Structure formats: structure tokens, C-alpha cells
Amino acid sequence: MTFIAIVTFILGLCVGSFLNVCIYRIPLEKSIVSPPSSCPGCGNRLKAIDMIPVLSYILLKGKCRNCKAPISIQYPLVELVTGIVWLVTFLRYGLSIETLMLIFLFTILIPVFLIDLVHMIIPNGLVITGLIGGAVFYLYHLFIKPISLYDSSHWSTPLIGMVSSSGILFLVALLSFVIYKNDGGMGMGDVKIFLPIGLILGWKLSLLTLFASIMFGGITSIVLLILRIKDRKSAIPFGPFIVLATFVCGMFGYNILNWYLGML
Ligand SMILES: [Zn+2]
């Protein structure tokens, strides 16, 4: 168990390194497979020794080996966060299809978090990748073994999750567009990313995720308004809140639901 946990963490670090490439290249509409990574400062092609997750950054003291241009702290942070997310998901759900599904979903959502935060877009490629993976897990549920994350062996649960969560958010986005005459930070990208989230989490967890993301987003917006960091006209990206909510609900959704229903 400990050995598998360590392997999971290291695999997460390596995938995090690939996510850095995605985060940098997808918004520029560049290929994520070629050319090999190079320093954006001097164009020097990175060697294997410069691409060891987290360690290379520490050994190089955060500077390019060739031109000494600073390397963004975002690179080791994304690697570390991905490794930790993989590890805690494994520790929570063990060696199971649920761990695999959640690791897949969270891994897609890490670039969603950063790309939406910086560029205010959620790339379609990430939505489609999520849907393809979600479809594979759905087939597993239908033909091999019911998935416990859905909390129902019924065939419709993931589909209801996909349609209800993105459908409700679509109505919210439409309403805010009609009322405020702008997109107010909530866009079609946010609606679309709930398609794979709903398909992978099933309807209970995805509706909880939708509710939690609106809560997180609402509270943060109010705090930013009070602190005058943002004004009423500035758009706050909603994607990062969806990502945080998906993580919380994917990990502890049924604990939250049981606690809440126990209070009624
Ligand atoms: Zn350089």
C-alpha cells in the first residue's frame, strides 16, 4: 500500500510536468506533443535532467541552465499539486476504479483552473478529453461493474448528472446575461466543463458540486468587492471555483450530503 502510494505520487508529479506544457501551450493554440520543451527566454532545448519534476527547479535554483532567465514558480507548484492530488485521491479511495476516475477528472481540471484564471477561457479540448474519459467509465459502469461513485447502479445516473448540472448552469448564465447584459464571468466554457464533471460524478455529486461552486464563487466575489480588489464591472473567472468544488465534492461529497441530510 505504501509502495503504491509512493508510485502514485511520483506518477502524479510526472503528469503535472506534462500539465505545465498544456497550461502554457493550449491557450496559444500550439501542439502539446511537439516540439520538445525549450526555455522561452533563449530557446535552449531542455535536457532530461532539466525536466525532473520539482527537483530540477530546486537544483537549477529557479533559473534556466543556459541563459539564467527565471523559471516561473508555477512549474514546480503545478507538479507538486498534481502529485498531492493523485496521492490523496489514492489514500481516500484505495486501489479502485473510483480513484482512477477522480484522478482523471482532477487532472483535467488542474489546467482548467489556471487557464481560466489567466485567460478567462476553458478550452474545448479539455472538455472533450473529459467527455471521452467519462464515456469509458460509463461503459465500465454499464457492462462491467456498477461504479459506487454514482451511488446507484441505474444506467441513467451519470447522464442525468451531465444534463442537469450543465443545464442548470446554462440557465444561470442565460439569466445573468439577460439581467446584466454582460457575461459577468460566467460563460459557456463553465457550462461545458460541467458535462464531463456530471458524467463522472453522477447526479448527486455533480449537483452538490454546482451548488458548492456557486457558493465559493459568490463568497469570494463579495470579499473581493468589500476589499475593493474588484469592482462590480470586472469579471471574475468562475472556472477555478468549479475546480475547487469538484475536488471537495469528489473527495467528501457523500460525507457532506449525509451530514446535511442528517440535520433535516
Ligand atoms: Zn534560457
CSV table of C-alpha atoms and ligand atoms in Angstrom, one decimal:
chain,number,residue,atom,x,y,z
A,1,MET,CA,0.0,0.0,0.0
A,2,THR,CA,2.8,2.4,1.0
A,3,PHE,CA,4.7,1.4,-2.2
A,4,ILE,CA,1.7,2.0,-4.4
A,5,ALA,CA,1.1,5.4,-2.7
A,6,ILE,CA,4.7,6.5,-3.4
A,7,VAL,CA,4.4,5.3,-7.1
A,8,THR,CA,1.1,7.2,-7.4
A,9,PHE,CA,2.7,10.4,-6.0
A,10,ILE,CA,5.6,10.2,-8.4
A,11,LEU,CA,3.4,9.4,-11.4
A,12,GLY,CA,1.3,12.5,-10.4
A,13,LEU,CA,4.5,14.6,-10.3
A,14,CYS,CA,5.4,13.5,-13.9
A,15,VAL,CA,1.9,14.1,-15.2
A,16,GLY,CA,2.0,17.5,-13.5
A,17,SER,CA,5.1,18.2,-15.6
A,18,PHE,CA,3.1,17.4,-18.8
A,19,LEU,CA,0.2,19.6,-17.5
A,20,ASN,CA,2.7,22.5,-17.4
A,21,VAL,CA,3.1,22.1,-21.1
A,22,CYS,CA,-0.7,22.0,-21.6
A,23,ILE,CA,-1.2,25.1,-19.5
A,24,TYR,CA,1.4,27.0,-21.4
A,25,ARG,CA,0.6,25.8,-25.0
A,26,ILE,CA,-3.2,25.3,-25.2
A,27,PRO,CA,-4.1,29.0,-24.8
A,28,LEU,CA,-1.5,29.8,-27.6
A,29,GLU,CA,-3.2,27.0,-29.7
A,30,LYS,CA,0.2,25.2,-30.0
A,31,SER,CA,0.6,21.4,-30.2
A,32,ILE,CA,1.1,19.8,-26.8
A,33,VAL,CA,3.2,16.9,-28.2
A,34,SER,CA,5.8,18.7,-30.3
A,35,PRO,CA,8.3,20.4,-30.4
A,36,PRO,CA,10.1,19.3,-27.2
A,37,SER,CA,10.2,21.8,-24.3
A,38,SER,CA,12.7,24.7,-24.5
A,39,CYS,CA,13.4,27.8,-22.5
A,40,PRO,CA,11.1,30.6,-23.6
A,41,GLY,CA,13.9,33.0,-22.9
A,42,CYS,CA,16.8,31.7,-25.0
A,43,GLY,CA,15.1,28.8,-26.9
A,44,ASN,CA,17.6,26.3,-25.4
A,45,ARG,CA,16.2,22.8,-25.7
A,46,LEU,CA,15.7,21.2,-22.2
A,47,LYS,CA,17.6,18.1,-21.4
A,48,ALA,CA,16.1,15.2,-19.4
A,49,ILE,CA,18.0,16.3,-16.3
A,50,ASP,CA,16.2,19.7,-16.5
A,51,MET,CA,12.8,18.1,-16.6
A,52,ILE,CA,12.7,16.1,-13.4
A,53,PRO,CA,9.5,17.3,-11.7
A,54,VAL,CA,10.2,19.8,-8.8
A,55,LEU,CA,13.8,18.6,-8.3
A,56,SER,CA,15.2,20.3,-11.5
A,57,TYR,CA,13.7,23.6,-10.4
A,58,ILE,CA,15.4,23.3,-7.0
A,59,LEU,CA,18.8,22.1,-8.5
A,60,LEU,CA,18.7,25.0,-11.1
A,61,LYS,CA,17.7,27.4,-8.3
A,62,GLY,CA,14.7,28.5,-10.5
A,63,LYS,CA,16.9,29.7,-13.4
A,64,CYS,CA,17.5,28.5,-17.0
A,65,ARG,CA,20.7,26.5,-17.1
A,66,ASN,CA,21.8,28.4,-20.3
A,67,CYS,CA,20.6,32.0,-20.0
A,68,LYS,CA,19.8,32.2,-16.3
A,69,ALA,CA,16.3,33.6,-17.1
A,70,PRO,CA,14.0,32.9,-14.1
A,71,ILE,CA,11.7,29.9,-14.3
A,72,SER,CA,8.2,30.6,-13.0
A,73,ILE,CA,7.4,29.0,-9.6
A,74,GLN,CA,4.2,27.9,-11.3
A,75,TYR,CA,6.0,24.9,-12.9
A,76,PRO,CA,7.1,23.1,-9.7
A,77,LEU,CA,3.8,24.2,-8.0
A,78,VAL,CA,1.7,22.5,-10.7
A,79,GLU,CA,3.8,19.4,-10.4
A,80,LEU,CA,3.6,19.3,-6.6
A,81,VAL,CA,-0.2,20.0,-6.6
A,82,THR,CA,-0.8,17.2,-9.2
A,83,GLY,CA,1.3,14.7,-7.2
A,84,ILE,CA,-0.5,15.6,-4.0
A,85,VAL,CA,-3.9,15.4,-5.6
A,86,TRP,CA,-3.1,11.9,-7.0
A,87,LEU,CA,-1.8,10.8,-3.7
A,88,VAL,CA,-4.7,12.0,-1.5
A,89,THR,CA,-7.2,10.5,-4.0
A,90,PHE,CA,-5.5,7.2,-3.8
A,91,LEU,CA,-5.4,7.4,0.1
A,92,ARG,CA,-9.1,8.2,0.1
A,93,TYR,CA,-10.4,5.6,-2.4
A,94,GLY,CA,-7.6,3.0,-2.5
A,95,LEU,CA,-6.9,0.8,-5.5
A,96,SER,CA,-10.2,1.2,-7.3
A,97,ILE,CA,-12.0,2.4,-10.4
A,98,GLU,CA,-13.2,5.4,-8.3
A,99,THR,CA,-9.6,6.5,-7.7
A,100,LEU,CA,-8.9,6.2,-11.4
A,101,MET,CA,-12.0,8.2,-12.4
A,102,LEU,CA,-11.3,11.0,-9.9
A,103,ILE,CA,-7.6,11.2,-10.7
A,104,PHE,CA,-8.6,11.5,-14.4
A,105,LEU,CA,-11.2,14.3,-13.7
A,106,PHE,CA,-8.9,16.3,-11.3
A,107,THR,CA,-6.0,16.0,-13.7
A,108,ILE,CA,-8.1,17.6,-16.5
A,109,LEU,CA,-9.3,20.3,-14.1
A,110,ILE,CA,-5.9,21.5,-13.0
A,111,PRO,CA,-5.2,23.2,-16.4
A,112,VAL,CA,-8.8,24.4,-16.4
A,113,PHE,CA,-8.1,26.2,-13.1
A,114,LEU,CA,-5.0,28.0,-14.3
A,115,ILE,CA,-6.1,28.7,-17.9
A,116,ASP,CA,-9.4,30.1,-16.9
A,117,LEU,CA,-7.8,32.2,-14.1
A,118,VAL,CA,-5.3,33.8,-16.5
A,119,HIS,CA,-7.0,33.7,-19.9
A,120,MET,CA,-10.7,33.6,-18.9
A,121,ILE,CA,-11.4,30.6,-21.2
A,122,ILE,CA,-12.0,26.9,-20.7
A,123,PRO,CA,-10.5,25.2,-23.8
A,124,ASN,CA,-12.8,22.8,-25.7
A,125,GLY,CA,-10.0,20.2,-25.9
A,126,LEU,CA,-10.1,19.7,-22.2
A,127,VAL,CA,-13.9,19.4,-22.2
A,128,ILE,CA,-13.7,16.8,-25.0
A,129,THR,CA,-10.9,14.8,-23.3
A,130,GLY,CA,-13.0,14.7,-20.1
A,131,LEU,CA,-16.0,13.5,-22.0
A,132,ILE,CA,-14.1,10.7,-23.8
A,133,GLY,CA,-12.7,9.5,-20.4
A,134,GLY,CA,-16.2,9.9,-18.8
A,135,ALA,CA,-17.7,7.8,-21.6
A,136,VAL,CA,-15.2,5.0,-21.0
A,137,PHE,CA,-16.0,4.9,-17.3
A,138,TYR,CA,-19.7,5.0,-18.1
A,139,LEU,CA,-19.3,1.9,-20.3
A,140,TYR,CA,-17.5,0.2,-17.4
A,141,HIS,CA,-20.5,1.0,-15.2
A,142,LEU,CA,-22.9,-0.4,-17.8
A,143,PHE,CA,-21.2,-3.5,-18.8
A,144,ILE,CA,-18.6,-4.5,-16.2
A,145,LYS,CA,-19.5,-3.3,-12.7
A,146,PRO,CA,-21.6,-0.6,-11.2
A,147,ILE,CA,-19.5,2.4,-10.1
A,148,SER,CA,-20.0,3.3,-6.4
A,149,LEU,CA,-19.3,7.0,-7.0
A,150,TYR,CA,-22.6,7.2,-8.9
A,151,ASP,CA,-24.4,5.9,-5.7
A,152,SER,CA,-26.8,4.0,-8.0
A,153,SER,CA,-26.4,1.0,-10.3
A,154,HIS,CA,-29.0,2.6,-12.6
A,155,TRP,CA,-27.9,3.3,-16.2
A,156,SER,CA,-29.2,6.9,-16.2
A,157,THR,CA,-27.4,8.3,-13.2
A,158,PRO,CA,-24.3,9.7,-15.0
A,159,LEU,CA,-26.4,11.0,-17.9
A,160,ILE,CA,-28.7,12.8,-15.5
A,161,GLY,CA,-25.6,14.3,-13.8
A,162,MET,CA,-24.3,15.5,-17.1
A,163,VAL,CA,-27.5,17.1,-18.3
A,164,SER,CA,-28.9,18.5,-15.0
A,165,SER,CA,-25.7,20.2,-13.7
A,166,SER,CA,-24.7,21.8,-17.1
A,167,GLY,CA,-28.4,22.6,-17.9
A,168,ILE,CA,-28.9,24.5,-14.6
A,169,LEU,CA,-25.7,26.4,-15.1
A,170,PHE,CA,-26.8,27.2,-18.6
A,171,LEU,CA,-30.0,28.8,-17.3
A,172,VAL,CA,-28.0,30.7,-14.6
A,173,ALA,CA,-25.6,32.0,-17.4
A,174,LEU,CA,-28.5,32.9,-19.6
A,175,LEU,CA,-30.3,34.7,-16.7
A,176,SER,CA,-27.2,36.7,-15.7
A,177,PHE,CA,-26.7,37.7,-19.4
A,178,VAL,CA,-30.3,38.9,-19.7
A,179,ILE,CA,-30.1,40.8,-16.4
A,180,TYR,CA,-26.6,42.3,-16.5
A,181,LYS,CA,-26.2,42.5,-20.3
A,182,ASN,CA,-22.7,41.1,-20.0
A,183,ASP,CA,-21.3,37.6,-19.3
A,184,GLY,CA,-20.4,38.6,-15.7
A,185,GLY,CA,-17.6,36.0,-15.6
A,186,MET,CA,-20.0,33.1,-16.2
A,187,GLY,CA,-19.6,31.8,-19.8
A,188,MET,CA,-20.3,28.8,-22.0
A,189,GLY,CA,-17.0,27.3,-21.0
A,190,ASP,CA,-18.3,26.9,-17.4
A,191,VAL,CA,-21.4,25.3,-18.7
A,192,LYS,CA,-19.5,22.9,-21.0
A,193,ILE,CA,-17.0,21.8,-18.3
A,194,PHE,CA,-19.9,20.5,-16.2
A,195,LEU,CA,-20.6,17.9,-19.0
A,196,PRO,CA,-17.6,15.7,-18.0
A,197,ILE,CA,-18.0,16.6,-14.3
A,198,GLY,CA,-21.6,15.4,-14.3
A,199,LEU,CA,-20.8,12.3,-16.3
A,200,ILE,CA,-18.0,11.3,-14.0
A,201,LEU,CA,-19.6,12.3,-10.6
A,202,GLY,CA,-23.2,11.2,-11.3
A,203,TRP,CA,-26.2,13.4,-10.5
A,204,LYS,CA,-25.9,13.7,-6.7
A,205,LEU,CA,-22.3,14.7,-6.5
A,206,SER,CA,-22.4,16.9,-9.6
A,207,LEU,CA,-25.4,18.9,-8.3
A,208,LEU,CA,-23.6,19.3,-5.0
A,209,THR,CA,-20.5,20.5,-6.9
A,210,LEU,CA,-22.6,23.0,-8.8
A,211,PHE,CA,-24.1,24.3,-5.6
A,212,ALA,CA,-20.7,24.4,-3.9
A,213,SER,CA,-19.0,26.2,-6.8
A,214,ILE,CA,-21.7,28.9,-6.8
A,215,MET,CA,-21.2,29.3,-3.0
A,216,PHE,CA,-17.4,29.5,-3.3
A,217,GLY,CA,-17.7,32.0,-6.2
A,218,GLY,CA,-20.3,34.1,-4.5
A,219,ILE,CA,-18.4,34.4,-1.2
A,220,THR,CA,-15.1,35.2,-3.0
A,221,SER,CA,-16.8,37.8,-5.2
A,222,ILE,CA,-18.3,39.5,-2.1
A,223,VAL,CA,-15.0,39.5,-0.3
A,224,LEU,CA,-13.2,41.0,-3.4
A,225,LEU,CA,-15.9,43.7,-3.7
A,226,ILE,CA,-15.6,44.6,0.0
A,227,LEU,CA,-11.8,44.7,-0.1
A,228,ARG,CA,-12.2,46.8,-3.4
A,229,ILE,CA,-9.8,44.4,-5.2
A,230,LYS,CA,-12.5,44.1,-7.9
A,231,ASP,CA,-15.4,46.4,-8.8
A,232,ARG,CA,-18.9,45.4,-10.0
A,233,LYS,CA,-17.9,45.6,-13.6
A,234,SER,CA,-14.8,43.4,-13.5
A,235,ALA,CA,-15.4,39.8,-14.4
A,236,ILE,CA,-14.2,37.1,-12.1
A,237,PRO,CA,-13.5,33.7,-13.8
A,238,PHE,CA,-15.8,31.0,-12.4
A,239,GLY,CA,-13.8,28.0,-13.6
A,240,PRO,CA,-11.4,28.0,-10.6
A,241,PHE,CA,-14.4,27.7,-8.2
A,242,ILE,CA,-15.8,24.8,-10.2
A,243,VAL,CA,-12.4,23.1,-9.9
A,244,LEU,CA,-12.2,23.6,-6.2
A,245,ALA,CA,-15.8,22.5,-5.7
A,246,THR,CA,-15.3,19.4,-7.8
A,247,PHE,CA,-12.3,18.4,-5.7
A,248,VAL,CA,-14.1,18.9,-2.4
A,249,CYS,CA,-17.3,17.1,-3.6
A,250,GLY,CA,-15.4,14.3,-5.3
A,251,MET,CA,-13.5,13.6,-2.1
A,252,PHE,CA,-16.1,14.2,0.6
A,253,GLY,CA,-19.4,14.7,-1.3
A,254,TYR,CA,-21.3,11.8,0.3
A,255,ASN,CA,-20.0,12.8,3.8
A,256,ILE,CA,-21.3,16.3,3.2
A,257,LEU,CA,-24.7,15.0,1.9
A,258,ASN,CA,-25.1,12.6,4.8
A,259,TRP,CA,-24.2,15.3,7.3
A,260,TYR,CA,-26.6,17.7,5.7
A,261,LEU,CA,-29.5,15.2,5.4
A,262,GLY,CA,-28.9,14.1,9.0
A,263,MET,CA,-29.6,17.7,10.1
A,264,LEU,CA,-33.0,17.8,8.5
B,1,ZN,ZN,17.2,30.1,-21.2
